[in-house]
Coordinates of C-alpha atoms in Angstrom, one line a residue:
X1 CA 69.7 16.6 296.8
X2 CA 71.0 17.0 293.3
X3 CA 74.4 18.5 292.2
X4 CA 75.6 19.4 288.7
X5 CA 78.5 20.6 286.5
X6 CA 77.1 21.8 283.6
X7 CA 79.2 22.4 280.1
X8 CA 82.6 21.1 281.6
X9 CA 85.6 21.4 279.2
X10 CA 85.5 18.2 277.9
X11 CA 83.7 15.5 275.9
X12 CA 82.0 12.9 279.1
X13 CA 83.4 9.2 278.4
X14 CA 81.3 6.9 280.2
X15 CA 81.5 3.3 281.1
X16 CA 80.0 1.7 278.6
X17 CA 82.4 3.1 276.4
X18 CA 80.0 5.8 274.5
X19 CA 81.6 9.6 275.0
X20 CA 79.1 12.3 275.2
X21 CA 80.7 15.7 273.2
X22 CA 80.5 19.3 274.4
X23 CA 77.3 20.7 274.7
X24 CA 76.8 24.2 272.9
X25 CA 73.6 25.0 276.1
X26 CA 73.8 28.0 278.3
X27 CA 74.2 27.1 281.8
X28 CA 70.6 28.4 282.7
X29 CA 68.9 27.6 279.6
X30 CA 66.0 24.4 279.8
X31 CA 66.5 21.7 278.4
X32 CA 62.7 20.7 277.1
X33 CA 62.8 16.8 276.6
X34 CA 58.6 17.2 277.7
X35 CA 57.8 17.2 274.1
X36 CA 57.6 14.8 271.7
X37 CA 58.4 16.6 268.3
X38 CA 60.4 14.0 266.3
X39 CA 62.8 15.7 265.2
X40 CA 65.7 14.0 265.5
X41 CA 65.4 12.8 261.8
X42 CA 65.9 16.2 260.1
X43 CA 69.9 15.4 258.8
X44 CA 68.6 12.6 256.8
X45 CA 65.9 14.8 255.2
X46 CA 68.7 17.6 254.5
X47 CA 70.4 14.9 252.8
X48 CA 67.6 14.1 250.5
X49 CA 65.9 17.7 250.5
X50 CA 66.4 18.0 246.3
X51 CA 64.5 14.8 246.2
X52 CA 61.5 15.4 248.4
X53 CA 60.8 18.6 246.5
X54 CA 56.8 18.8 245.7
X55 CA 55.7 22.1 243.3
X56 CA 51.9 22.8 243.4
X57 CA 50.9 25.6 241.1
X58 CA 48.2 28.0 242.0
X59 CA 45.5 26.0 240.1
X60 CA 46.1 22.9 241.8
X61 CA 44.2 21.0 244.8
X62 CA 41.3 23.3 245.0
X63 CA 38.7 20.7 245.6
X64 CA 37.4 18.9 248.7
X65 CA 37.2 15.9 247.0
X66 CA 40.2 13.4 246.3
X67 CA 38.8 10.5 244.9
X68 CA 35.3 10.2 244.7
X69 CA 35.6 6.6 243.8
X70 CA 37.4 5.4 247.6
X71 CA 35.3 5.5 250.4
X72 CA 37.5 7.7 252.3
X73 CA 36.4 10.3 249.2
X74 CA 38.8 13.4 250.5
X75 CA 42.0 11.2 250.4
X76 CA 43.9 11.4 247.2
X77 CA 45.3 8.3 245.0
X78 CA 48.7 9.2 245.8
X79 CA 48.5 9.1 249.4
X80 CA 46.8 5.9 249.4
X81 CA 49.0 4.2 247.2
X82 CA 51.9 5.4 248.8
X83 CA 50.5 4.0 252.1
X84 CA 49.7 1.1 251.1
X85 CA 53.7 1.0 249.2
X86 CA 55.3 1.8 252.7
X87 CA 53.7 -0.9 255.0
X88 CA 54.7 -3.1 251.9
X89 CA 57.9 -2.5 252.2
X90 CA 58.2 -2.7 255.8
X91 CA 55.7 -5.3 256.5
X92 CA 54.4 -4.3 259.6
X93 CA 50.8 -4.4 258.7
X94 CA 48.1 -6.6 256.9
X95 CA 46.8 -4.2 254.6
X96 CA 44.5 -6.6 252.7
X97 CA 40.5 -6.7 252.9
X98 CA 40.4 -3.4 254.8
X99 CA 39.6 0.3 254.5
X100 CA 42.0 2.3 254.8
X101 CA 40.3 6.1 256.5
X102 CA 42.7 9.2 256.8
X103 CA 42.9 12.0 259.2
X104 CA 44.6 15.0 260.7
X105 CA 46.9 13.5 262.2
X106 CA 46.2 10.2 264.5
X107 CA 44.8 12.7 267.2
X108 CA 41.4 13.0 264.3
X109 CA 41.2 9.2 264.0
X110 CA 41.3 8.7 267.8
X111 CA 38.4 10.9 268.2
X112 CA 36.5 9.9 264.8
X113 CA 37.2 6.0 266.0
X114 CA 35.3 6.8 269.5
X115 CA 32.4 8.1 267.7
X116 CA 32.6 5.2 265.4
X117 CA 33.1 2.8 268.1
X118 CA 30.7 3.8 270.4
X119 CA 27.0 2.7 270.8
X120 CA 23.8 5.3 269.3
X121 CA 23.0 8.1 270.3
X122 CA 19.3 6.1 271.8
X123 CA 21.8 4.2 274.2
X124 CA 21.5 5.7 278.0
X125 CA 25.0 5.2 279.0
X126 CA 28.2 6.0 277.7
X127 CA 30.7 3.7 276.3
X128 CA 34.1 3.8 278.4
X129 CA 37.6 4.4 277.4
X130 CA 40.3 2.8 279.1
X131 CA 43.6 1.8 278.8
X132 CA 46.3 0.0 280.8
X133 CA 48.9 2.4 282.7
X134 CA 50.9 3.7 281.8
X135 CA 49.2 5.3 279.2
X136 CA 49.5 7.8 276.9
X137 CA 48.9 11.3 278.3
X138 CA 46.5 12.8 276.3
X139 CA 44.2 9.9 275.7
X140 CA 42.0 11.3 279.2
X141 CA 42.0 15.0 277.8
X142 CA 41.7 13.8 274.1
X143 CA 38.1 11.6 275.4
X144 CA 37.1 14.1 277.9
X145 CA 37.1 17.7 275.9
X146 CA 34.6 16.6 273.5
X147 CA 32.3 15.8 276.7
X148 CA 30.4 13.4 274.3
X149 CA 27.4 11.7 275.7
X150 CA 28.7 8.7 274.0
X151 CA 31.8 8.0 275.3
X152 CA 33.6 8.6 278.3
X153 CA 37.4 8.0 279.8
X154 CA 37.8 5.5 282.5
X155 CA 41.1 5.1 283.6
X156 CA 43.0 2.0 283.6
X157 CA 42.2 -0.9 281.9
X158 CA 44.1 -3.3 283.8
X159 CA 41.7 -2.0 286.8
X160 CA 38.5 -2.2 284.6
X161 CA 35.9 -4.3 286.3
X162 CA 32.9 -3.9 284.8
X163 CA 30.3 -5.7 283.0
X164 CA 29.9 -2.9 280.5
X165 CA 30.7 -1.9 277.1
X166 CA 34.5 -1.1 276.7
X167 CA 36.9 0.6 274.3
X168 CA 40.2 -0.3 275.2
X169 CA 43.1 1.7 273.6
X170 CA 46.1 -0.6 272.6
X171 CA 49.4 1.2 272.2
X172 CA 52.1 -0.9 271.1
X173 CA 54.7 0.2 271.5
X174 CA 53.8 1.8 274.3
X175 CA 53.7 5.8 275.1
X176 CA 55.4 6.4 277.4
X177 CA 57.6 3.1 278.3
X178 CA 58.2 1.2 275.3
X179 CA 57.1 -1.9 275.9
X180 CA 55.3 -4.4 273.1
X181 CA 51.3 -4.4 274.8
X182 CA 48.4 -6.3 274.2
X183 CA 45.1 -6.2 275.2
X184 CA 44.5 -6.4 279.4
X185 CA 40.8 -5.8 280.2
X186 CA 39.6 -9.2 282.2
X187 CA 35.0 -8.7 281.9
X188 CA 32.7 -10.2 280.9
X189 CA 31.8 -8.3 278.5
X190 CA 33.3 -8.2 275.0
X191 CA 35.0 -4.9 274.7
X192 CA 36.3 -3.0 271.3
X193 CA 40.2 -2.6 270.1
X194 CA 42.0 0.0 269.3
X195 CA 45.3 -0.3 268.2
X196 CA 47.6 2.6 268.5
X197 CA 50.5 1.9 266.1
X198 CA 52.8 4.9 265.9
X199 CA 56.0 3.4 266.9
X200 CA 55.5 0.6 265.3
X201 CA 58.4 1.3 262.8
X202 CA 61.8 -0.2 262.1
X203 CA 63.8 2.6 264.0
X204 CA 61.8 2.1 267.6
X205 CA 61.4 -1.3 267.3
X206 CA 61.8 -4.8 266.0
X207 CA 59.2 -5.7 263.4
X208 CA 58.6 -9.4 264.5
X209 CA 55.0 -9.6 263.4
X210 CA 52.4 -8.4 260.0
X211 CA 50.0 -7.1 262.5
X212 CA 46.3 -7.8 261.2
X213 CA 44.0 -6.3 263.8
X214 CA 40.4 -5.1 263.0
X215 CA 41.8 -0.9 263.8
X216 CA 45.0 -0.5 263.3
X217 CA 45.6 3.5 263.6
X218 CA 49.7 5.2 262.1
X219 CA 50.9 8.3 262.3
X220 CA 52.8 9.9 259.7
X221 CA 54.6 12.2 262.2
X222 CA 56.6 9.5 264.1
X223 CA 57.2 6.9 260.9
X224 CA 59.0 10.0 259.1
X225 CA 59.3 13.3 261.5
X226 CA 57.2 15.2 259.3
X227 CA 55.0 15.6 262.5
X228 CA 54.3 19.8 261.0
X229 CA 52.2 18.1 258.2
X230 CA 49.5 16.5 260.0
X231 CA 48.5 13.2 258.7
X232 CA 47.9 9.9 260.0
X233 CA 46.0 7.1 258.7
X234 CA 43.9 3.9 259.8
X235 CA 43.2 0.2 259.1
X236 CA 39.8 -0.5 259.3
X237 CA 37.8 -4.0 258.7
X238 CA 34.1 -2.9 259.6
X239 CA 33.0 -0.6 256.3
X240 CA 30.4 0.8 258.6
X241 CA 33.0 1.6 261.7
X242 CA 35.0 3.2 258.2
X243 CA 31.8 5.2 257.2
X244 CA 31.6 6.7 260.5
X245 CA 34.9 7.9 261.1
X246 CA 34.8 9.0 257.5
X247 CA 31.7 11.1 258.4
X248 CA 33.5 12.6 261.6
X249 CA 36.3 14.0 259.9
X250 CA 34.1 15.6 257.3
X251 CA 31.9 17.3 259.6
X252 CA 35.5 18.1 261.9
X253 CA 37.5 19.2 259.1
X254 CA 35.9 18.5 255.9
X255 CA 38.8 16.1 254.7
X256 CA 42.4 16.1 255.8
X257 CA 44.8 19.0 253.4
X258 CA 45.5 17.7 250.1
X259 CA 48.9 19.9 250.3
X260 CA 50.0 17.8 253.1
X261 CA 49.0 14.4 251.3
X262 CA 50.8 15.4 248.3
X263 CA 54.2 16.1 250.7
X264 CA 53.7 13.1 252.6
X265 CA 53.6 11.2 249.7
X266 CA 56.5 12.4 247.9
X267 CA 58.6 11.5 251.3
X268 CA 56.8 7.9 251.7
X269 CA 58.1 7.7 247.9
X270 CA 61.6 8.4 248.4
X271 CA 62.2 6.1 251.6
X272 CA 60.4 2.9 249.3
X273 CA 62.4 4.0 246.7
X274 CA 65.4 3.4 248.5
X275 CA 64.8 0.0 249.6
X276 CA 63.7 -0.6 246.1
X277 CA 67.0 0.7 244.9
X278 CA 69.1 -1.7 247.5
X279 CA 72.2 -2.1 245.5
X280 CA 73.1 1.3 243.9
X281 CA 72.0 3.3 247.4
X282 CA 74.3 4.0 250.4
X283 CA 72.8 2.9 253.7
X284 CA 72.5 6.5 254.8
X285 CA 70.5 7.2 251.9
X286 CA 68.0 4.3 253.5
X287 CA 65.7 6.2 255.8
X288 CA 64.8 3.0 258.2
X289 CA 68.8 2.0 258.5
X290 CA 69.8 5.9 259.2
X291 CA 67.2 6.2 261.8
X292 CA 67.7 3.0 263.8
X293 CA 71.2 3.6 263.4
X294 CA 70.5 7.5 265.4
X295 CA 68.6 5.6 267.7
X296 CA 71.0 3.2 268.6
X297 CA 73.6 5.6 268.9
X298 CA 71.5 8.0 271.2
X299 CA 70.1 5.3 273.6
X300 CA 74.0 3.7 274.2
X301 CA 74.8 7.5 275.0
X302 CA 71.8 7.9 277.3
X303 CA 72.2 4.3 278.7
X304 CA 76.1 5.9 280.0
X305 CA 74.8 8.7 281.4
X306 CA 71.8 7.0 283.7
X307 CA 74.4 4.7 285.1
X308 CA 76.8 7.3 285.6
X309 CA 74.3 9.5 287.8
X310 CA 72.9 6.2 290.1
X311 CA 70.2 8.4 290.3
X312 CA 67.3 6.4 287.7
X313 CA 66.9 3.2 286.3
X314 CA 65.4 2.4 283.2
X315 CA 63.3 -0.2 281.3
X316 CA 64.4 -2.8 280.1
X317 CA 63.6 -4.3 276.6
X318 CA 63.7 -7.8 275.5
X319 CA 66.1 -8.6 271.8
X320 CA 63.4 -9.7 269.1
X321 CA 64.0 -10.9 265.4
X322 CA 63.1 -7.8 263.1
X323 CA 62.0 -9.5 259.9
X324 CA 62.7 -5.6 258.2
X325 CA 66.2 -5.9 259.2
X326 CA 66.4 -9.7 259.3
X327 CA 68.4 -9.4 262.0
X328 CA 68.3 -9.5 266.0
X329 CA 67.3 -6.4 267.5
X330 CA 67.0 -4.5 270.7
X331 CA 64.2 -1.5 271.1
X332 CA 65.2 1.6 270.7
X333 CA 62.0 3.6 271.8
X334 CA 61.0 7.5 271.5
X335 CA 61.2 8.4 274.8
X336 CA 63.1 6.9 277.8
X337 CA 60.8 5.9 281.0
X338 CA 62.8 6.5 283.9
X339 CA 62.0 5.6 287.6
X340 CA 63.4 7.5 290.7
X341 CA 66.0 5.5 293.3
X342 CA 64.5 5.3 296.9
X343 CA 64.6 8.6 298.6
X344 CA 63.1 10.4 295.5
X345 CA 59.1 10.9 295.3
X346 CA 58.5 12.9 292.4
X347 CA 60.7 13.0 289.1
X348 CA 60.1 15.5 287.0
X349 CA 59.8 18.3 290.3
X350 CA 63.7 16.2 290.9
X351 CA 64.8 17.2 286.8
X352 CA 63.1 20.3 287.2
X353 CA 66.0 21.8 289.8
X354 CA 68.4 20.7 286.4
X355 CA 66.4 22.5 284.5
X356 CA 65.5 20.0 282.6
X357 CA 62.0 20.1 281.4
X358 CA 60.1 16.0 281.4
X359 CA 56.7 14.8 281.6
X360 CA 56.0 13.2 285.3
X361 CA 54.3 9.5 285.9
X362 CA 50.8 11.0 287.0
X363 CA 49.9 11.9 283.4
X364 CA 50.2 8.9 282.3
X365 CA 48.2 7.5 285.4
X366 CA 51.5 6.0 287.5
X367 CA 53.2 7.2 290.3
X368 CA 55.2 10.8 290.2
X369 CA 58.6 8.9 291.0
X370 CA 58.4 8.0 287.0
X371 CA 59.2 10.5 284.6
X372 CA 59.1 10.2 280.6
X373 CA 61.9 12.1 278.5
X374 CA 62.2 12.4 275.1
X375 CA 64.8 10.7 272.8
X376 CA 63.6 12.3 269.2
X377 CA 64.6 16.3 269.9
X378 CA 67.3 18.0 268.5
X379 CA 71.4 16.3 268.7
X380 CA 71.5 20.0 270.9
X381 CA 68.8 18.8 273.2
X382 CA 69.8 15.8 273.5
X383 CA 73.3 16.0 274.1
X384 CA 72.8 18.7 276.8
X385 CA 70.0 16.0 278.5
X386 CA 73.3 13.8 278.6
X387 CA 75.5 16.0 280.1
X388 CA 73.0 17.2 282.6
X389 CA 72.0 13.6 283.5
X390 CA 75.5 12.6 283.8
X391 CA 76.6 15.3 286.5
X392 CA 73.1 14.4 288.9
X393 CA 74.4 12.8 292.0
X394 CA 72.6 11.7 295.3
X395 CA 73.9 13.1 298.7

């Protein structure tokens, strides 16, 4: 049984010394920490909002085409460049002797890399999809709602015993948990990578390594917050795996918005311009250092109110050398993994009576006694998702 005090009359100090302030929630208003929409990084945009300003005139951008002299022919030079800038500066990503393919979002490239991974049309089975658990929660609808003939989703890839044709799906950091992941499927067959990157960035993680993988997918929604304008990009080695997805966005969308490229680029250009500026720029002008530094401050907070309540227990994550930051680091990941005490058998029915809405373990292909909660929502959200945390007791 759980018991609350919601909105007491003062700020909540906890042990580890981190104080959670008043929240401004009603007492039966949700709290929705289900989602993921990152927008915990709006202040530092507010901050910088006369800078990221982009006019287009009513003449401008009419075209489908971008660049008709890239492969990836709807993508303009400014987003490329500015890509290509960003993973500079951070150096999370070999960028060299590769094509670099853009979508809608990383939700287009995951569905344009399964057509382009996947065997011919002549072949009489289709390819499978798997992935180790816990996985991402939308990978299973995301393969199964096209009900390709190609490709189909399998499950778990640590489970994956086949002596057939794999795609394995690579997210590292992991959705939902966090943790650094690397390939898992034991056949003897030799399967294709995917490498799902979007928390690969300074504020989630340590960057320890310049990944260099043969797909490398990013999303521009998680790197920056600017999840509203739809654009994520790839790393590609095979030109004819790039063709392909190329040739599945234009039949799915005929390009990706050049409005949006032209946004995301401005914003790319103003956090490299920042670390380029080092010396005559305050550290909360530096996007990376203001983020990490929210994320830090959020996860002490949430860390005070889980041991508070006795109730979950959390992941654990290992310090790494961030060669960003050049400095030792602890993970800071997008969403918190919880896991119920003994006694409780399904945690999001469990948050659900402190109306508090979260995304349960059989999504993601675990048991229901894990639950995955947002850390990237609103300072509202997330300060109620304290309190509320803080107050659950067993009996």
């Amino acid at each position: 049984m759980v018991v609350s005090t919601i909105n007491g009359t003062s700020p909540l100090s906890h042990s580890n010394g981190t104080t959670i302030p008043l929240s401004t929630f009603s007492r039966n208003s949700f709290v929705n920490v289900e989602k993921g929409d990152p927008v915990a990084f709006r202040p530092y945009w507010e901050k910088v909002r006369d800078e990221c300003t982009v006019e287009i005139k009513g003449d401008e951008w009419m075209s489908y085409l971008g660049d008709t002299n890239n492969l990836c022919w709807y993508m303009v030079p400014q987003m490329r460049d500015a890509i290509l800038r960003l993973h500079n500066v951070v150096g999370n990503a070999v960028t060299k002797d590769k094509f670099l393919v853009l979508g809608t979002g990383s939700s287009q490239l995951y569905q344009a890399l399964l057509y382009a991974l996947s065997p011919s049309e002549s072949s009489h089975r289709p390819i499978n999809v798997v992935a180790a658990a816990p996985y991402y929660s939308e990978y299973k609808d995301a393969t199964d709602i096209l009900q390709s003939r190609l490709f189909q989703w399998t499950g778990d890839a640590a489970l994956y015993d086949k002596d057939e044709p794999y795609i394995e799906v690579v997210t590292s950091p992991n959705n939902p948990d966090g943790t650094l992941r690397v390939p898992v499927v034991n056949s003897g067959v030799e399967g294709k990578i995917i490498y799902d990157l979007a928390y690969y960035w300074p504020q989630y993680t340590p960057i320890t390594d310049q990944l260099d993988h043969d797909v490398m997918v990013f999303t521009f929604s998680k790197c920056t917050g600017h999840a509203g304008s739809r654009i994520g990009w790839a790393f590609v080695k095979d030109i004819e795996v790039a063709k392909k997805m190329i040739r599945f966005v234009q039949l799915n969308s005929i390009g990706v918005s050049r409005e949006s490229q032209i946004r995301a680029a401005k914003m790319i250009g103003v956090i490299c311009d920042g670390y380029k500026n080092l010396k005559s720029i305050e550290s909360d002008h530096l996007f990376f250092d203001y983020s990490k530094r929210l994320m830090k401050e959020r996860w002490e907070k949430f860390k005070g109110a889980i041991e508070k309540s006795k109730v979950f227990t959390l992941t654990k994550y290992p310090t790494s050398y961030c060669h960003f930051n050049k400095d030792l680091s602890e993970q800071y990941p997008a969403f918190a993994w919880l896991k119920c005490l003994e006694g409780i058998k399904d945690g999001e029915s469990y948050l659900e009576k402190l109306k508090i809405r979260t995304r349960g373990g059989g999504r993601f292909g675990v048991d229901a006694k894990y639950v995955r909660v947002s850390m990237i929502g609103t300072e509202d959200e997330f300060i109620e998702l304290c309190t509320r945390l803080s107050n659950a007791k067993r009996e």
